[in-house]
Amino acid sequence: MTLTTDSSPASGGAANGRSARGGGETHTPISRKNSGGRDLLQALPWIGPALILIFGVVFFPAGLMFFNSTRDISQSGIDKGSVGFDNYATVFGFAEFWPILLRTIIWVIVVVTFTVALSLVVAQVLNKAFPGRKLVRLAVIVPWAASVVMTTMVFYYGLEPYFGIINKFLVDVGLIDTPEGFGWTRNADTAFAWSMAIAVFVSLPFTTYTILAGLQAIPGDTLEAARVDGAGPAHTYFAVVLPQLRSALAVAILINIINVFNSLPILRIMTGSIPGYSADTIMTMIFKYMQDQHKVDVASALSVIGFLIVMVIVAIYVKAVKPMKEV
Amino acid sequence: MKKSIKLGSVAIAAAAALALTSCGFSGGSGSSDASSGSSTLNLLVPSYSDNTQKLWNDVIAGFEEANPDIKVNLEVQSWDNLESVIATKVSGNQAPDIYNGGPFVGFAADDLLYKSSEVTSPDTLSDFQESFLENETYEGDAYALPWIASARALFVNNDLLKQAGVDEAPKNWDELLDTATKVSKLGGGVAGYGMPLGSEEAQAEAAIWLWGGGGSFGDAEKITVDTPENLVGAEQIKKMIDAGATQADPGSTQRSPLMEIFVQGKIGMQVGLPPTVGQIAENNPDLDYSITPIPTKDGSAMTVGVADQLMAFKNDGSKQEAITKFFDYVFAADTYVPWVSAEGFLPTTKSGAEALADDEALKPFLDVLPDAQFFPSTNPNWSATDSAFKALFGQLQKKSAADVLTEIQTQADEG
């Protein structure tokens, strides 16, 4: 699990480094003859440390994870030799694998869609000038400043049947008639739904601020020009504002997909006490293999599968939406 | 200028990252210093209560005073983290010298542990109750020392039973079902029987019912979960749930928070441990309760016994003598009895049992101990069985009892 999250900053960095690389390419054709080996050698002292860093934090852990996934590792963590792809067979042979995969995809789609839709609205509001705007902007950051575990715990205890404040409220206003409240976190479906709500809540700040930055980069004269041309607010938004948010939205959606797919703490806390596998995603399943069943090898195999799935999702997204294309 | 600073910091970060990564693979740090004859013992223990750390610190202070050439490093972890911490340490060649935990067979099978006879003096070894030491045996030798024991008993809220019109605590399943249903009918969020089948300790609640109906989980050779005898108990659990005799959603209820609800007086009956007595005294001393034997199918006596272990890792093999000194010190009655009684558990040594024989709070548990059955923890597949119970047993609430037992047996056999 940690291995895949380690890689996310690097993919963010690659996205940001785009313009710098483009600028460098224009200089190379001048000395093409004696380029190649010598150029590379000369560049090495400058790019070497970055290469070492990328190797150390991205490729090495990913390679180790793949290596572990082909080994037989005992309960106490001793390597007992290679088993080829048996661990992958175990994962795919597990009856609950496909439901878990489906649930993971639903989890990512629902959380990212709601997060982005809500963030677009919130960012639009924060972009308007109104008294106390600074304070409101600050308030939006709060869920981000608190640790995800803390935020989830607040909801978890709020939903406790016997003493949770949310349950108490629902009982007091008459929406629930059992005096000890409803077991929101005790049933797979409701716990999963609440987890989605919490995931949207904690993803909002980052997404909102990314979109807000995009909104502020839109030059005032384009909006003015639209107004002069007689475009209404809705038309201005969809024809002028939204297309210019393209790259901000691309960053927000990509980072969110990776983040939400790899999210463990919310589901772990909210659905941790539910027996069986009816509320698991790939991440919580990796955790169950590792923590509960002490099968580090099988957990590694599932991690590799998860890693590949994220890569495929991101590739499809980049290919289909072409988020990096300039407007 | 600006660029070079940036690259410089990248280089430093890269070097640091490499240094950090290599640390994880450098293997055990040789902390024992052979030349001067002094050594350091690393001790990894779970937290039984808020007192645990202080109790260990007292023990260590006394030990270090008596053995000035040995230093002891204490690391306390919560039960939730303990097993992943030890697994990480072992796979990184950083195993502690002494470990206080549950299952030991996996380590013994990998040849990581000292035999008990190698790290204790004969006097100490002969002081353990035989039945407990037997429970630490793998392929003919003991590899762990029973540290503390506990047995379970039924905690009964006398007030609630009286309100429901029941005079006497139930002794068999029929009476239990009847009483619990009556208490549940009192309403107001009151539950008759507190049934924690959630992942925290499902294997214990399972044992209470499945063994109480005449079943067992097997022995050192074979794990037997999917048997007709066990099905009787599982069906009875479903009967309790369907009759509304338990709290809501028993399948995903954790034990510790539910015990708190009992302590607050909202549950008629629940199975508890010796430390529950202290918990009630601290949080709700006014609670009118009694402790009775666990009701079984036909009313015969049965309880679930559990012993946690101390075990010694071989590592580089240089600390055998220091570990022996430590174990002998710890299990001496002067050190051991205050520790066990402060945590509210039962002693595993004969001298400890004598010293605590007339402790009022422990008496109901010492009484049921002769009828205790144990988990087959010396079976190499017990660890997998244990986690299968934790992950799957709660499905009883929604799935058929036979299916759940089959699923657990399958996962247990896979190991």
XYZ file of C-alpha atoms in Angstrom:
742
model
C 0.000 0.000 0.000
C 2.706 2.465 0.942
C 4.599 1.503 -2.155
C 1.903 2.706 -4.488
C 1.321 5.956 -2.611
C 5.032 6.701 -2.769
C 4.774 6.897 -6.502
C 2.020 9.513 -6.632
C 4.182 12.610 -5.967
C 6.398 11.590 -8.839
C 3.538 11.413 -11.304
C 2.388 14.840 -10.084
C 5.886 16.133 -10.648
C 5.962 14.779 -14.166
C 2.796 16.647 -14.961
C 4.269 19.910 -13.697
C 7.584 19.478 -15.453
C 5.932 19.451 -18.860
C 6.690 23.009 -19.957
C 10.304 22.941 -18.766
C 11.056 19.860 -20.851
C 9.437 21.399 -23.908
C 11.700 24.438 -23.545
C 14.835 22.320 -23.427
C 14.109 20.487 -26.650
C 14.434 23.644 -28.778
C 18.143 23.912 -27.985
C 19.247 20.382 -28.876
C 19.221 20.402 -32.710
C 22.129 22.949 -32.865
C 24.858 20.473 -31.866
C 23.397 17.259 -33.152
C 26.646 15.841 -34.567
C 28.637 15.318 -31.414
C 25.557 14.802 -29.265
C 24.477 11.429 -27.870
C 26.963 9.850 -25.487
C 28.990 12.963 -24.690
C 25.953 15.114 -24.099
C 24.511 12.520 -21.815
C 27.801 12.295 -19.915
C 27.924 16.056 -19.509
C 24.317 16.155 -18.346
C 24.735 13.318 -15.877
C 26.093 15.363 -12.938
C 23.045 17.588 -13.276
C 20.329 15.015 -13.770
C 22.061 12.232 -11.833
C 20.738 13.108 -8.366
C 17.212 13.397 -9.740
C 17.587 10.008 -11.418
C 18.844 8.482 -8.192
C 15.896 9.997 -6.357
C 13.401 8.692 -8.888
C 15.020 5.275 -8.789
C 15.138 5.242 -4.986
C 11.560 6.273 -4.276
C 9.693 4.958 -7.327
C 11.358 2.097 -9.146
C 13.113 0.403 -6.269
C 10.017 0.021 -4.025
C 7.862 -0.944 -7.015
C 10.447 -3.542 -8.015
C 10.672 -4.868 -4.474
C 6.892 -5.109 -4.332
C 6.853 -7.115 -7.545
C 9.693 -9.306 -6.277
C 7.811 -10.022 -3.018
C 4.704 -10.923 -4.980
C 6.521 -13.886 -6.550
C 7.909 -15.260 -3.273
C 6.556 -17.518 -0.575
C 6.825 -15.493 2.621
C 6.053 -17.246 5.904
C 3.753 -15.883 8.589
C 6.665 -14.552 10.576
C 8.081 -12.823 7.507
C 10.771 -15.268 6.372
C 11.353 -15.624 2.613
C 10.975 -19.290 1.634
C 11.819 -19.026 -2.049
C 10.111 -18.363 -5.335
C 6.609 -19.559 -6.214
C 6.293 -17.927 -9.620
C 2.845 -16.451 -10.112
C 1.023 -18.588 -7.544
C 0.188 -15.558 -5.434
C -1.538 -13.944 -8.414
C -3.488 -17.154 -8.921
C -4.560 -16.957 -5.269
C -5.780 -13.403 -5.746
C -7.699 -14.106 -8.942
C -9.001 -17.387 -7.538
C -10.507 -15.608 -4.528
C -14.276 -15.669 -5.026
C -14.720 -12.105 -3.789
C -12.047 -10.581 -6.056
C -14.338 -9.370 -8.860
C -16.987 -7.883 -6.528
C -14.155 -6.125 -4.694
C -12.729 -4.756 -7.940
C -16.167 -3.561 -9.044
C -16.681 -1.886 -5.663
C -13.293 -0.196 -5.934
C -14.219 1.286 -9.302
C -17.601 2.479 -8.031
C -15.809 3.989 -5.046
C -13.376 5.926 -7.264
C -15.994 7.111 -9.758
C -18.564 8.256 -7.191
C -16.077 9.990 -4.889
C -14.152 11.745 -7.678
C -17.318 12.831 -9.522
C -18.971 14.298 -6.445
C -15.724 15.896 -5.287
C -15.102 17.648 -8.599
C -18.724 18.719 -9.085
C -18.937 20.183 -5.581
C -15.504 21.767 -5.870
C -16.500 23.559 -9.060
C -19.401 25.151 -7.194
C -17.398 25.999 -4.073
C -14.500 27.423 -6.086
C -16.920 29.597 -8.074
C -18.315 31.012 -4.826
C -14.859 31.635 -3.359
C -13.804 33.400 -6.554
C -16.435 36.101 -6.023
C -15.575 39.123 -3.925
C -17.641 39.250 -0.728
C -16.939 40.446 2.802
C -15.175 37.832 4.902
C -13.980 35.906 1.860
C -10.573 35.256 3.436
C -12.169 33.608 6.455
C -14.413 31.441 4.319
C -11.445 30.379 2.181
C -9.586 29.489 5.352
C -12.535 27.439 6.593
C -12.469 25.360 3.411
C -8.919 24.255 4.217
C -9.809 22.920 7.681
C -10.822 19.394 6.628
C -7.462 19.175 4.889
C -5.495 20.385 7.882
C -7.010 17.736 10.151
C -5.721 14.203 9.671
C -8.039 11.926 7.716
C -8.057 9.452 10.584
C -9.206 12.159 12.990
C -11.978 13.349 10.686
C -13.168 9.795 10.110
C -13.092 9.033 13.822
C -15.380 12.018 14.479
C -17.921 10.609 12.033
C -17.423 7.055 13.299
C -18.174 7.939 16.894
C -20.968 10.260 15.810
C -22.613 7.277 14.157
C -22.127 4.864 17.103
C -25.488 3.256 17.876
C -25.480 3.743 21.644
C -23.815 7.111 22.199
C -23.178 8.699 18.781
C -24.270 12.319 18.484
C -25.528 11.957 14.893
C -27.647 8.955 15.891
C -28.860 10.802 18.986
C -29.927 13.716 16.778
C -31.758 11.423 14.353
C -33.525 9.714 17.269
C -34.457 13.059 18.872
C -35.992 14.474 15.697
C -37.919 11.240 15.245
C -36.279 9.920 12.060
C -35.185 6.727 13.834
C -37.458 5.017 16.306
C -35.062 2.586 18.028
C -33.726 4.301 21.154
C -30.139 3.135 20.633
C -29.931 4.545 17.100
C -29.123 2.827 13.843
C -25.966 0.785 13.151
C -24.718 2.894 10.233
C -21.190 1.570 10.584
C -22.380 -1.979 11.313
C -23.907 -2.664 7.905
C -21.878 -2.864 4.721
C -24.044 -0.660 2.500
C -24.582 2.210 4.907
C -20.976 2.160 6.095
C -19.766 2.287 2.496
C -22.121 5.181 1.668
C -20.952 7.166 4.694
C -17.333 6.444 3.760
C -17.963 7.951 0.338
C -19.414 11.078 1.920
C -16.373 11.425 4.181
C -13.993 10.827 1.267
C -15.682 13.623 -0.697
C -15.479 15.879 2.348
C -11.732 15.382 2.845
C -10.971 15.626 -0.906
C -12.813 18.941 -1.306
C -10.114 21.356 -0.053
C -7.371 20.250 -2.428
C -9.715 20.076 -5.419
C -11.374 23.395 -4.627
C -8.050 25.177 -4.354
C -6.726 23.689 -7.570
C -9.840 24.845 -9.409
C -9.783 28.223 -7.639
C -6.215 28.724 -8.876
C -7.427 27.887 -12.380
C -10.314 30.365 -12.078
C -8.001 33.152 -10.993
C -5.733 32.545 -13.965
C -8.585 33.361 -16.381
C -7.929 36.893 -17.701
C -10.662 39.389 -16.826
C -10.883 40.689 -20.395
C -12.110 37.392 -21.832
C -15.011 37.475 -19.412
C -15.615 41.118 -20.255
C -15.510 40.330 -23.957
C -18.081 37.581 -23.453
C -20.314 39.972 -21.594
C -19.958 42.628 -24.343
C -20.854 39.980 -26.916
C -24.080 39.406 -25.011
C -23.445 35.981 -23.503
C -25.584 35.104 -20.473
C -24.012 33.815 -17.220
C -24.641 30.146 -18.055
C -23.309 30.473 -21.565
C -20.242 32.398 -20.330
C -19.533 29.672 -17.813
C -19.781 26.718 -20.185
C -18.277 28.349 -23.265
C -15.598 30.574 -21.741
C -14.761 29.650 -18.137
C -14.948 25.850 -18.191
C -12.673 25.328 -21.235
C -9.995 27.466 -19.599
C -10.201 25.347 -16.433
C -9.135 22.325 -18.448
C -5.601 21.960 -17.125
C -6.586 22.749 -13.523
C -9.378 20.165 -13.740
C -6.983 17.653 -15.292
C -4.585 17.936 -12.369
C -7.413 17.809 -9.852
C -9.043 14.729 -11.397
C -5.814 12.805 -11.937
C -4.504 13.359 -8.427
C -7.948 12.557 -7.018
C -8.225 9.286 -8.938
C -4.855 8.117 -7.623
C -5.550 9.347 -4.116
C -9.075 7.964 -3.793
C -8.094 4.603 -5.253
C -5.281 4.326 -2.725
C -7.342 5.587 0.205
C -7.295 3.194 3.143
C -7.954 4.933 6.500
C -11.560 6.010 5.885
C -12.779 2.586 4.802
C -10.610 0.851 7.349
C -12.236 2.750 10.204
C -15.784 2.905 8.883
C -16.073 -0.700 7.674
C -13.395 -2.357 9.813
C -15.784 -4.195 12.117
C -17.968 -5.607 9.343
C -17.478 -9.356 8.864
C -16.907 -10.835 5.427
C -15.793 -8.915 2.350
C -18.953 -7.086 1.330
C -17.534 -3.603 1.999
C -13.939 -4.075 0.873
C -12.017 -2.302 -1.845
C -8.652 -3.424 -3.206
C -6.863 -1.297 -0.623
C -8.689 -2.688 2.417
C -8.263 -6.184 0.979
C -4.479 -5.661 0.760
C -4.631 -4.588 4.366
C -6.629 -7.691 5.349
C -4.168 -10.011 3.588
C -1.264 -8.293 5.306
C -2.601 -7.519 8.765
C -5.159 -10.242 9.435
C -3.907 -13.197 7.426
C -0.163 -12.358 7.517
C 0.176 -13.147 3.830
C 2.662 -10.483 2.789
C 3.274 -12.296 -0.503
C -0.384 -12.332 -1.552
C -0.797 -8.739 -0.361
C 2.131 -7.777 -2.618
C 0.522 -9.495 -5.573
C -2.717 -7.595 -4.986
C -0.697 -4.369 -4.614
C 0.896 -4.938 -7.995
C -2.560 -5.526 -9.488
C -3.846 -2.353 -7.843
C -0.844 -0.425 -9.140
C -1.498 -1.633 -12.690
C -5.197 -0.785 -12.445
C -4.389 2.801 -11.459
C -1.958 3.073 -14.366
C -4.619 1.783 -16.778
C -7.293 4.138 -15.438
C -4.923 7.101 -15.704
C -3.832 6.065 -19.211
C -7.433 5.754 -20.392
C -8.250 9.112 -18.860
C -5.259 10.830 -20.466
C -5.938 9.191 -23.841
C -9.689 9.814 -23.919
C -9.920 13.273 -22.387
C -6.536 14.604 -23.571
C -6.412 16.838 -20.487
C -3.003 18.267 -21.347
C -4.062 19.625 -24.747
C -4.091 23.405 -24.745
C -7.379 25.086 -25.532
C 23.049 30.213 -8.654
C 19.468 29.445 -7.956
C 19.656 26.294 -10.048
C 22.698 24.897 -8.305
C 21.054 25.313 -4.935
C 18.048 23.399 -6.210
C 20.164 20.581 -7.587
C 22.225 20.493 -4.432
C 19.146 20.005 -2.331
C 17.914 17.315 -4.698
C 21.229 15.527 -4.305
C 21.003 15.726 -0.538
C 17.439 14.464 -0.615
C 18.459 11.626 -2.883
C 21.327 10.659 -0.640
C 19.042 10.810 2.377
C 16.440 8.689 0.649
C 19.041 6.091 -0.235
C 20.427 6.126 3.263
C 16.915 5.609 4.642
C 16.109 2.792 2.232
C 19.350 1.021 2.958
C 18.679 1.270 6.688
C 15.668 -0.994 6.338
C 17.819 -3.713 4.820
C 20.916 -3.443 6.953
C 19.794 -6.186 9.307
C 20.011 -6.365 13.062
C 22.122 -3.835 14.830
C 24.502 -5.664 17.079
C 23.517 -4.127 20.365
C 25.234 -6.634 22.566
C 28.727 -5.733 23.549
C 30.577 -9.000 24.060
C 33.931 -7.582 25.096
C 32.721 -5.819 28.244
C 30.292 -8.625 29.134
C 27.332 -6.252 29.239
C 24.293 -6.630 27.013
C 21.037 -4.964 26.125
C 17.740 -6.853 26.002
C 15.035 -5.547 23.682
C 11.575 -6.224 25.032
C 8.410 -5.904 22.935
C 5.150 -6.093 24.867
C 1.470 -5.296 24.267
C -0.473 -2.852 26.368
C -3.010 -4.649 28.576
C -4.170 -1.464 30.272
C -3.048 2.095 30.968
C -0.864 0.655 33.732
C 1.149 -1.743 31.604
C 4.022 0.575 30.779
C 4.505 1.609 34.389
C 4.331 -1.980 35.635
C 7.035 -3.041 33.190
C 9.173 -0.035 34.036
C 9.054 -1.062 37.696
C 10.040 -4.623 36.832
C 12.901 -3.405 34.634
C 14.161 -0.956 37.245
C 14.337 -3.764 39.799
C 16.016 -6.116 37.333
C 18.634 -3.599 36.245
C 19.459 -2.867 39.856
C 20.047 -6.569 40.519
C 21.953 -7.048 37.232
C 23.917 -3.850 36.582
C 25.597 -5.303 33.469
C 22.287 -5.823 31.623
C 20.165 -3.034 30.182
C 16.571 -3.537 29.097
C 14.855 -1.550 26.335
C 11.082 -1.563 26.594
C 8.724 -1.084 23.668
C 4.982 -1.067 24.337
C 2.514 -1.488 21.455
C -1.265 -1.702 21.314
C -2.760 -5.145 20.667
C -4.043 -3.886 17.325
C -0.519 -3.148 16.084
C 1.438 -5.794 17.916
C 1.356 -8.533 15.295
C 2.251 -6.270 12.388
C 5.076 -4.715 14.426
C 6.605 -8.096 15.243
C 6.177 -9.293 11.636
C 7.958 -6.180 10.343
C 10.751 -6.555 12.851
C 11.289 -10.232 12.122
C 11.361 -9.787 8.358
C 13.842 -6.917 8.807
C 16.122 -9.052 11.028
C 15.321 -6.761 13.937
C 13.439 -9.229 16.129
C 13.261 -8.258 19.802
C 15.048 -10.526 22.283
C 11.911 -11.048 24.334
C 8.389 -10.816 22.976
C 5.091 -10.927 24.824
C 2.352 -12.017 22.460
C -0.128 -14.582 21.274
C 0.647 -17.318 18.729
C 4.259 -18.526 18.802
C 4.151 -21.605 16.575
C 4.954 -19.714 13.358
C 8.190 -18.447 14.912
C 9.058 -21.834 16.385
C 8.481 -23.509 13.004
C 10.891 -21.020 11.406
C 13.463 -21.915 14.080
C 13.635 -18.387 15.460
C 12.952 -19.123 19.126
C 14.938 -20.521 22.042
C 13.425 -23.555 23.703
C 11.959 -22.637 27.085
C 14.445 -24.931 28.811
C 17.336 -23.014 27.223
C 16.319 -19.662 28.678
C 14.983 -20.491 32.141
C 16.466 -22.197 35.155
C 14.933 -25.601 36.064
C 13.400 -24.082 39.216
C 11.446 -21.503 37.258
C 10.342 -24.007 34.647
C 9.006 -26.458 37.231
C 6.963 -23.715 38.898
C 4.549 -23.382 35.931
C 1.177 -25.126 36.046
C 1.652 -28.217 33.849
C -1.488 -27.673 31.777
C -0.331 -24.208 30.772
C 3.192 -25.257 29.873
C 1.749 -28.122 27.819
C -0.072 -25.510 25.801
C 3.298 -24.001 24.764
C 4.647 -27.193 23.248
C 5.575 -27.571 19.596
C 6.946 -30.911 18.335
C 7.795 -32.083 21.824
C 9.471 -28.977 23.233
C 8.110 -25.862 24.902
C 9.084 -22.724 22.993
C 7.250 -20.131 25.049
C 6.416 -19.408 28.665
C 2.803 -18.829 29.735
C 2.813 -15.232 30.985
C -0.712 -14.501 32.157
C -3.954 -16.410 31.929
C -7.561 -15.511 31.810
C -10.810 -17.384 31.862
C -14.252 -16.155 30.928
C -17.427 -15.994 32.949
C -20.903 -14.527 32.557
C -21.431 -11.018 33.949
C -25.045 -10.509 34.920
C -26.820 -7.198 35.514
C -28.986 -8.104 38.523
C -31.218 -5.014 38.245
C -32.236 -5.684 34.652
C -32.965 -9.351 35.357
C -35.124 -8.369 38.311
C -37.042 -5.841 36.202
C -37.657 -8.553 33.627
C -39.025 -10.820 36.355
C -36.170 -13.331 36.418
C -34.802 -14.365 39.817
C -31.885 -16.549 38.893
C -29.076 -16.319 36.381
C -29.489 -18.781 33.468
C -27.481 -22.026 33.479
C -28.288 -23.528 30.088
C -29.132 -22.265 26.611
C -32.914 -22.497 26.960
C -32.885 -20.438 30.139
C -30.430 -17.981 28.576
C -32.602 -17.468 25.498
C -35.691 -17.045 27.648
C -34.062 -14.599 30.066
C -32.337 -12.568 27.361
C -35.556 -12.230 25.365
C -37.402 -11.002 28.461
C -34.683 -8.434 29.242
C -34.632 -7.207 25.627
C -38.389 -6.624 25.856
C -37.809 -4.037 28.597
C -37.096 -1.585 25.753
C -35.317 1.752 26.040
C -32.214 0.530 24.215
C -31.661 -2.360 26.620
C -30.307 -5.610 25.169
C -30.699 -9.019 26.795
C -27.423 -10.648 25.855
C -24.348 -8.741 24.616
C -22.963 -10.708 21.667
C -19.739 -9.343 20.135
C -19.132 -11.214 16.862
C -17.105 -8.374 15.309
C -13.521 -8.742 14.163
C -11.981 -7.812 17.517
C -12.404 -11.161 19.241
C -14.927 -13.227 17.299
C -12.944 -16.408 17.951
C -13.653 -16.115 21.700
C -17.407 -15.564 21.403
C -17.451 -18.387 18.847
C -15.669 -20.702 21.283
C -18.136 -19.877 24.047
C -21.057 -21.096 21.934
C -19.469 -23.796 19.786
C -17.641 -25.467 22.678
C -20.638 -24.945 24.932
C -22.638 -27.137 22.544
C -20.050 -29.922 22.681
C -17.813 -28.850 19.779
C -14.114 -28.033 19.597
C -11.678 -26.319 17.213
C -9.379 -29.334 16.962
C -5.895 -30.062 18.266
C -2.228 -29.659 17.395
C -2.596 -31.916 14.341
C -5.925 -30.930 12.843
C -8.204 -27.896 12.842
C -11.873 -28.899 12.991
C -14.294 -26.032 12.606
C -16.803 -27.386 10.093
C -18.271 -30.204 12.199
C -21.823 -31.183 13.188
C -20.955 -30.542 16.877
C -19.919 -26.957 16.107
C -22.987 -26.403 13.956
C -25.201 -26.870 17.023
C -23.631 -23.833 18.699
C -23.659 -21.724 15.544
C -27.358 -22.453 15.036
C -28.026 -21.442 18.638
C -26.334 -18.081 18.005
C -28.662 -17.535 15.044
C -31.609 -18.446 17.248
C -30.531 -15.811 19.788
C -30.189 -13.154 17.059
C -33.483 -14.028 15.381
C -35.329 -13.924 18.700
C -34.052 -10.377 19.263
C -32.298 -11.506 22.425
C -29.065 -9.668 21.532
C -28.112 -6.084 20.790
C -28.600 -4.852 17.211
C -26.061 -5.912 14.548
C -24.124 -8.461 16.655
C -22.183 -9.557 13.549
C -20.162 -6.349 13.464
C -20.105 -5.392 17.143
C -16.661 -5.172 18.770
C -16.135 -6.574 22.247
C -14.496 -3.696 24.141
C -17.018 -0.962 23.265
C -19.881 -3.393 23.955
C -18.427 -4.165 27.387
C -18.601 -0.427 28.068
C -22.319 -0.536 27.306
C -22.687 -3.397 29.801
C -20.763 -1.358 32.370
C -23.206 1.506 31.769
C -26.044 -0.885 32.703
C -27.750 -1.289 29.321
C -27.076 -4.987 28.763
C -28.539 -7.865 30.758
C -25.763 -10.437 30.380
C -22.393 -10.561 28.682
C -19.329 -12.779 28.880
C -16.396 -10.979 30.458
C -12.822 -11.386 31.677
C -11.141 -10.835 35.047
C -10.140 -7.240 34.132
C -13.833 -6.444 33.573
C -14.190 -6.398 37.367
C -11.724 -3.528 37.602
C -13.365 -1.764 34.687
C -16.728 -1.774 36.454
C -15.171 -0.631 39.748
C -13.609 2.310 37.948
C -16.369 3.462 35.617
C -19.640 2.483 37.280
C -19.101 1.236 40.841
C -22.850 1.379 41.547
C -23.644 -1.344 39.025
C -25.400 -4.265 40.740
C -23.885 -7.298 39.035
C -22.827 -10.860 39.683
C -20.420 -13.245 38.003
C -21.671 -16.732 37.146
C -20.443 -19.647 35.025
C -21.136 -19.472 31.294
C -24.449 -21.190 30.356
C -23.973 -24.158 28.026
C -26.322 -26.382 26.038
C -26.969 -28.853 28.837
C -25.686 -26.755 31.734
C -22.360 -28.568 32.101
C -19.342 -26.516 33.132
C -17.130 -24.966 30.433
C -14.997 -21.899 30.029
C -12.567 -20.529 27.478
C -9.052 -20.276 28.822
C -6.416 -18.096 27.205
C -2.752 -17.687 28.083
C -0.491 -15.049 26.557
C 3.150 -15.976 26.152
C 6.645 -14.686 26.660
C 9.084 -15.973 24.075
C 12.774 -15.410 23.405
C 14.194 -14.875 19.918
C 17.607 -16.363 19.150
C 18.851 -13.520 16.934
C 22.669 -13.751 16.941
C 22.617 -16.129 19.916
C 24.686 -13.943 22.227
C 22.085 -13.078 24.838
C 20.946 -16.462 26.110
C 22.407 -15.906 29.553
C 20.931 -12.423 29.964
C 17.497 -13.659 28.883
C 17.656 -16.506 31.406
C 18.423 -14.034 34.170
C 15.529 -11.855 33.075
C 12.976 -14.694 32.936
C 14.057 -16.023 36.325
C 13.683 -12.553 37.777
C 10.297 -11.871 36.179
C 8.656 -15.146 37.221
C 9.834 -14.964 40.834
C 6.669 -14.539 42.937
C 7.830 -11.173 44.309
C 7.918 -9.649 40.836
C 5.235 -11.683 39.138
C 2.333 -11.567 41.574
C 2.121 -7.765 41.870
C 2.228 -7.512 38.061
C -0.525 -10.046 37.455
C -2.822 -8.778 40.168
C -2.390 -5.145 39.095
C -3.552 -6.105 35.591
C -6.352 -8.270 36.989
C -5.352 -11.526 35.292
C -4.706 -15.022 36.612
C -1.193 -16.313 37.389
C 0.311 -19.245 35.472
C 2.799 -20.278 38.153
C 2.080 -22.476 41.162
C 3.671 -19.987 43.538
C 1.565 -17.214 41.990
C -1.665 -19.172 42.374
C -0.883 -19.790 46.052
C -0.221 -16.114 46.647
C -3.484 -15.044 45.017
C -5.654 -17.906 46.321
C -7.872 -15.719 48.488
C -8.299 -12.736 46.153
C -12.054 -11.933 46.176
C -12.270 -10.528 42.644
C -10.419 -13.423 41.048
C -12.270 -16.186 42.897
C -15.122 -16.721 40.384
C -12.517 -17.137 37.637
C -10.182 -19.399 39.591
C -13.280 -21.527 40.287
C -14.080 -22.092 36.608
C -10.451 -22.548 35.524
C -10.415 -26.359 36.050
C -13.041 -26.692 33.296
C -11.164 -24.445 30.908
C -10.660 -25.478 27.295
C -7.947 -23.825 25.213
C -7.638 -22.780 21.600
C -5.492 -25.216 19.567
C -2.769 -22.584 19.487
C 0.031 -25.123 19.015
C -1.375 -26.020 15.598
C 0.602 -24.208 12.879
C -2.702 -23.341 11.182
C -4.248 -21.823 14.310
C -3.125 -18.331 13.360
C -4.968 -18.595 10.043
C -7.997 -20.087 11.818
C -7.968 -17.254 14.331
C -7.970 -14.591 11.611
C -10.618 -16.486 9.638
C -12.912 -16.406 12.689
C -12.269 -12.705 13.138
C -12.938 -11.907 9.501
C -15.851 -14.248 8.795
C -17.721 -15.479 11.867
C -19.884 -12.345 12.164
C -21.529 -13.244 8.861
C -23.715 -15.590 10.943
C -26.077 -12.664 11.301
C -26.897 -12.814 7.592
C -25.605 -16.114 6.160
C -26.478 -19.692 7.081
C -24.466 -21.215 9.931
C -23.261 -24.148 7.813
C -21.897 -21.845 5.075
C -19.987 -19.703 7.562
C -18.328 -22.707 9.216
C -17.352 -24.129 5.807
C -15.799 -20.804 4.791
C -13.769 -20.613 7.996
C -12.593 -24.206 7.626
C -11.467 -23.519 4.047
C -9.445 -20.470 5.029
C -7.983 -22.284 8.036
C -6.832 -25.216 5.892
C -5.134 -22.880 3.414
C -2.987 -21.660 6.300
